[in-house]
Amino acid sequence: MRYNHVRRTSITALALAAVAASAACSSGTTPDTTTSSAAIAAGPRIAVSYAGGLRVLDAGTFETVADFDSEEYTRLNLSGDSRNVMVTTSEGFRVLDTAAGTTEEPELTDTVFSADKPGHVVRHAGKTILYADGTSDTTIFDTAALEPADGLPETDSIPGVDAHHGVSIVLEDGTFLTTVGNSNGRSGIEVRDASGAVLDKNDQCPGVHGEGTVEGEIVVFGCENGALIYDKGEMTKLDAPDQPYGRMGNAYVSESSPLIVGDYKDDADAEGYLLGAVTVIDPVAKTLDVVKLPDGAEYTWRGVARGPGDLAYIIASDGAVHVFDPETKAVTASYPVIGAWESPAESQDAHPGISIAGNTAYVTEPATNSIHAVDLTTGDVTESKQLDITPNEFVAVALSK
């Protein structure tokens, strides 16, 4: 696939940016918290960010495999290749090689995809798509090309128009979808073909945020008054039951399920970040339902993940993982895991989150500096460990997705 409107990024230029980023943010394994290579298991890994650092844990034992210096706050996103993690830094997207599935030691590499205010990372159809909020530029590369020690892969860069907090995705046929907005707000999406020609636009999605792709390569974007669906060239706006404000900001999806689970907020002035309802969207039937969760089952954007059976798993403020079935729109089970907790003061503050690999859910508990493993087939907590750091962002890096 070749975008005629693409600004071809120079590998040399990006390599120089990577060197500059490396000098600005040194990486170094902390010797006294790193296990010996002989003790490293060839299994999944957990990448955890904390204030001033990044840590890689063995997913089976939660023992530290590597520890790196980093910036005060970094976001972590899976790259899509079952090994690497994209770390958002002041220089751009930096690659953390967790070495999952091997007995090798992890590395906070010198590979940096330069970006002004790096934001969303999307993985779809063998591509990894990076979005820079400071320019609205989109960088695209073949996920499989992100090999350890190989440096920056060849990239395509699609220039943005007006900078905003946005997101882009490339479909299997090369169709490019990207959000539209500027410093004053965001209004919708634009659809382009592989040559860059604009095929369609929609400006009826105020505050557009997030993206998700489900079975049949149907794409959803959240709006402050509902959601926007793109399905094989057709755009459909779904209105929330609460108007003018009924916000879906994040989509939790599975590409093997036709149903979308989204977060939901109906009060723009509400204090805190806890939410007590979810949306269930059927993009084929073109329906959007809001489902109130049981009392105490409030969550944040960090607290929902899709897992076994294409169910949604929610780590809630009552300390339990609640199993939500989008087909029946009901909570079918609840597994106590951690202590009850309250809304963070700021969205980036450390608070409980969930990440799933296979049949295991990993849950962080910053109040006790702990991480827990939950067997989703039984609901049992199979492993817990108190860390000497306060976990913030984290992702489970599975051997396959």
Tab-separated table of C-alpha atoms in Angstrom, residues 70-289:
chain	number	residue	atom	x	y	z
A	70	SER	CA	12.163	7.269	32.209
A	71	GLU	CA	10.156	10.478	32.429
A	72	GLU	CA	7.885	11.417	35.316
A	73	TYR	CA	4.764	10.191	33.504
A	74	THR	CA	4.668	7.969	30.450
A	75	ARG	CA	1.819	6.210	28.700
A	76	LEU	CA	2.143	2.653	27.452
A	77	ASN	CA	0.486	1.061	24.422
A	78	LEU	CA	0.925	-2.334	22.830
A	79	SER	CA	2.589	-2.142	19.424
A	80	GLY	CA	0.662	-5.153	18.130
A	81	ASP	CA	3.575	-7.570	17.682
A	82	SER	CA	3.304	-9.429	21.022
A	83	ARG	CA	6.670	-8.138	22.165
A	84	ASN	CA	7.138	-4.379	21.923
A	85	VAL	CA	5.455	-1.527	23.766
A	86	MET	CA	5.169	2.057	22.556
A	87	VAL	CA	6.162	4.468	25.320
A	88	THR	CA	4.972	8.050	24.920
A	89	THR	CA	7.744	10.469	25.842
A	90	SER	CA	8.434	14.144	25.254
A	91	GLU	CA	10.380	13.165	22.107
A	92	GLY	CA	7.787	10.843	20.606
A	93	PHE	CA	6.926	7.156	20.675
A	94	ARG	CA	9.860	5.195	22.095
A	95	VAL	CA	10.038	1.423	21.720
A	96	LEU	CA	10.296	-0.749	24.821
A	97	ASP	CA	11.280	-4.291	23.851
A	98	THR	CA	9.890	-6.486	26.622
A	99	ALA	CA	11.387	-9.621	25.013
A	100	ALA	CA	8.135	-11.454	25.808
A	101	GLY	CA	8.225	-15.093	24.774
A	102	THR	CA	12.020	-15.270	25.023
A	103	THR	CA	14.683	-15.595	27.699
A	104	GLU	CA	16.305	-12.380	26.499
A	105	GLU	CA	16.563	-9.290	28.642
A	106	PRO	CA	14.214	-6.385	27.867
A	107	GLU	CA	15.563	-3.170	26.396
A	108	LEU	CA	14.349	0.410	26.375
A	109	THR	CA	15.600	0.894	22.841
A	110	ASP	CA	16.922	3.969	21.054
A	111	THR	CA	14.164	3.550	18.467
A	112	VAL	CA	11.967	6.649	18.632
A	113	PHE	CA	9.206	7.667	16.243
A	114	SER	CA	9.434	11.448	16.500
A	115	ALA	CA	6.123	13.085	17.364
A	116	ASP	CA	4.983	16.398	18.785
A	117	LYS	CA	2.752	15.442	21.727
A	118	PRO	CA	2.433	11.703	20.971
A	119	GLY	CA	-1.072	10.437	21.558
A	120	HIS	CA	-3.134	7.475	20.385
A	121	VAL	CA	-1.651	4.195	19.147
A	122	VAL	CA	-3.875	2.011	16.963
A	123	ARG	CA	-3.155	-1.561	15.845
A	124	HIS	CA	-5.088	-2.958	12.911
A	125	ALA	CA	-4.627	-5.172	9.839
A	126	GLY	CA	-0.913	-5.656	10.398
A	127	LYS	CA	-0.265	-1.938	10.753
A	128	THR	CA	0.632	0.208	13.734
A	129	ILE	CA	-0.703	3.751	13.498
A	130	LEU	CA	0.740	6.567	15.620
A	131	TYR	CA	-0.945	9.942	16.084
A	132	ALA	CA	0.809	13.185	17.089
A	133	ASP	CA	-1.565	15.608	18.799
A	134	GLY	CA	0.826	18.545	18.354
A	135	THR	CA	0.657	18.386	14.547
A	136	SER	CA	-2.134	15.879	13.819
A	137	ASP	CA	0.370	13.948	11.688
A	138	THR	CA	-0.173	10.201	11.395
A	139	THR	CA	2.733	7.746	11.154
A	140	ILE	CA	2.086	4.246	9.774
A	141	PHE	CA	4.345	1.200	9.630
A	142	ASP	CA	4.109	-2.549	9.187
A	143	THR	CA	3.915	-3.974	12.693
A	144	ALA	CA	5.983	-7.014	11.729
A	145	ALA	CA	8.847	-4.709	10.713
A	146	LEU	CA	9.376	-3.640	14.324
A	147	GLU	CA	12.061	-6.226	14.965
A	148	PRO	CA	14.420	-6.068	17.954
A	149	ALA	CA	17.637	-4.142	17.302
A	150	ASP	CA	16.588	-3.352	13.711
A	151	GLY	CA	15.901	0.305	14.411
A	152	LEU	CA	13.158	2.289	12.766
A	153	PRO	CA	11.138	0.491	10.117
A	154	GLU	CA	10.065	2.204	6.915
A	155	THR	CA	7.168	4.517	7.641
A	156	ASP	CA	4.460	6.438	5.833
A	157	SER	CA	3.579	9.826	7.278
A	158	ILE	CA	0.306	11.561	6.501
A	159	PRO	CA	0.430	15.261	7.386
A	160	GLY	CA	-2.258	16.680	9.615
A	161	VAL	CA	-4.202	19.867	8.934
A	162	ASP	CA	-5.101	21.466	12.270
A	163	ALA	CA	-3.514	20.127	15.436
A	164	HIS	CA	-5.865	18.471	17.930
A	165	HIS	CA	-6.114	15.450	20.227
A	166	GLY	CA	-7.096	12.872	17.643
A	167	VAL	CA	-6.713	9.402	16.240
A	168	SER	CA	-6.366	7.673	12.857
A	169	ILE	CA	-6.804	4.164	11.483
A	170	VAL	CA	-5.937	2.449	8.188
A	171	LEU	CA	-8.250	-0.298	6.945
A	172	GLU	CA	-7.213	-3.414	5.024
A	173	ASP	CA	-8.005	-1.841	1.641
A	174	GLY	CA	-5.964	1.273	2.425
A	175	THR	CA	-8.893	3.480	3.417
A	176	PHE	CA	-7.680	6.099	5.872
A	177	LEU	CA	-9.951	7.441	8.622
A	178	THR	CA	-8.835	10.370	10.762
A	179	THR	CA	-10.440	12.779	13.192
A	180	VAL	CA	-11.099	16.419	12.339
A	181	GLY	CA	-10.640	19.289	14.753
A	182	ASN	CA	-8.454	22.149	15.924
A	183	SER	CA	-7.354	23.853	19.125
A	184	ASN	CA	-10.957	24.922	19.773
A	185	GLY	CA	-12.457	21.442	19.627
A	186	ARG	CA	-13.125	18.338	17.556
A	187	SER	CA	-16.099	17.776	15.295
A	188	GLY	CA	-15.946	14.472	13.411
A	189	ILE	CA	-13.953	12.366	10.968
A	190	GLU	CA	-12.699	12.400	7.407
A	191	VAL	CA	-12.376	9.373	5.125
A	192	ARG	CA	-9.721	9.221	2.381
A	193	ASP	CA	-8.715	6.590	-0.125
A	194	ALA	CA	-5.142	5.373	-0.534
A	195	SER	CA	-4.399	8.207	-2.966
A	196	GLY	CA	-5.427	10.826	-0.449
A	197	ALA	CA	-8.713	11.758	-2.087
A	198	VAL	CA	-11.420	12.642	0.435
A	199	LEU	CA	-14.281	10.172	0.115
A	200	ASP	CA	-16.530	11.363	2.911
A	201	LYS	CA	-16.747	13.636	5.952
A	202	ASN	CA	-18.913	13.863	9.019
A	203	ASP	CA	-18.973	16.855	11.377
A	204	GLN	CA	-21.767	15.626	13.635
A	205	CYS	CA	-19.527	14.035	16.260
A	206	PRO	CA	-18.635	16.782	18.750
A	207	GLY	CA	-15.657	16.010	20.965
A	208	VAL	CA	-14.789	12.957	18.847
A	209	HIS	CA	-12.482	10.705	20.832
A	210	GLY	CA	-11.163	7.187	20.670
A	211	GLU	CA	-11.578	4.507	18.056
A	212	GLY	CA	-12.348	0.825	17.893
A	213	THR	CA	-12.745	-1.809	15.196
A	214	VAL	CA	-14.983	-4.844	15.516
A	215	GLU	CA	-15.821	-7.934	13.487
A	216	GLY	CA	-16.375	-7.105	9.825
A	217	GLU	CA	-13.932	-4.184	10.043
A	218	ILE	CA	-16.608	-1.817	11.302
A	219	VAL	CA	-15.093	1.240	12.978
A	220	VAL	CA	-16.565	3.291	15.826
A	221	PHE	CA	-15.638	6.734	17.114
A	222	GLY	CA	-16.997	8.159	20.350
A	223	CYS	CA	-18.862	11.488	20.452
A	224	GLU	CA	-20.100	13.746	23.235
A	225	ASN	CA	-23.650	12.982	22.141
A	226	GLY	CA	-23.357	9.380	20.952
A	227	ALA	CA	-21.133	7.522	18.502
A	228	LEU	CA	-20.177	7.513	14.834
A	229	ILE	CA	-20.026	4.253	12.851
A	230	TYR	CA	-18.104	3.667	9.618
A	231	ASP	CA	-19.076	0.474	7.802
A	232	LYS	CA	-17.787	-0.214	4.287
A	233	GLY	CA	-18.191	3.309	3.011
A	234	GLU	CA	-21.307	4.197	4.992
A	235	MET	CA	-21.298	6.529	7.998
A	236	THR	CA	-24.039	6.414	10.606
A	237	LYS	CA	-24.443	8.701	13.611
A	238	LEU	CA	-25.998	7.053	16.672
A	239	ASP	CA	-27.476	9.411	19.252
A	240	ALA	CA	-27.093	8.857	22.976
A	241	PRO	CA	-30.319	8.769	24.997
A	242	ASP	CA	-29.113	11.790	26.982
A	243	GLN	CA	-28.950	15.007	24.970
A	244	PRO	CA	-27.185	17.283	24.385
A	245	TYR	CA	-24.535	15.463	26.422
A	246	GLY	CA	-24.188	11.695	26.529
A	247	ARG	CA	-20.507	11.014	25.975
A	248	MET	CA	-18.821	7.850	24.795
A	249	GLY	CA	-15.108	8.563	24.848
A	250	ASN	CA	-13.465	5.137	24.727
A	251	ALA	CA	-14.376	1.964	22.847
A	252	TYR	CA	-13.459	-1.454	24.245
A	253	VAL	CA	-13.669	-3.833	21.324
A	254	SER	CA	-12.803	-7.278	20.049
A	255	GLU	CA	-12.226	-7.933	16.369
A	256	SER	CA	-13.940	-11.307	16.814
A	257	SER	CA	-17.132	-9.735	18.180
A	258	PRO	CA	-19.678	-7.531	16.392
A	259	LEU	CA	-20.580	-5.642	19.581
A	260	ILE	CA	-18.914	-2.529	20.973
A	261	VAL	CA	-18.663	-1.758	24.674
A	262	GLY	CA	-17.979	1.894	25.438
A	263	ASP	CA	-17.722	4.052	28.495
A	264	TYR	CA	-20.506	6.552	29.204
A	265	LYS	CA	-20.904	9.888	30.945
A	266	ASP	CA	-24.121	11.913	31.046
A	267	ASP	CA	-23.017	14.884	33.148
A	268	ALA	CA	-20.353	17.138	31.677
A	269	ASP	CA	-19.889	18.889	35.030
A	270	ALA	CA	-19.610	15.788	37.197
A	271	GLU	CA	-16.658	15.758	39.581
A	272	GLY	CA	-14.143	12.929	39.487
A	273	TYR	CA	-13.588	10.273	36.879
A	274	LEU	CA	-15.747	7.379	38.059
A	275	LEU	CA	-18.436	6.201	35.639
A	276	GLY	CA	-21.454	4.078	36.511
A	277	ALA	CA	-22.779	3.020	33.109
A	278	VAL	CA	-21.528	1.589	29.826
A	279	THR	CA	-22.737	1.768	26.257
A	280	VAL	CA	-23.428	-1.286	24.128
A	281	ILE	CA	-23.416	-0.578	20.420
A	282	ASP	CA	-24.594	-2.953	17.718
A	283	PRO	CA	-23.128	-1.413	14.550
A	284	VAL	CA	-25.065	-3.751	12.273
A	285	ALA	CA	-28.456	-3.091	13.852
A	286	LYS	CA	-27.384	0.562	14.354
A	287	THR	CA	-28.379	0.665	18.010
A	288	LEU	CA	-26.799	2.329	21.044
A	289	ASP	CA	-27.966	1.288	24.504
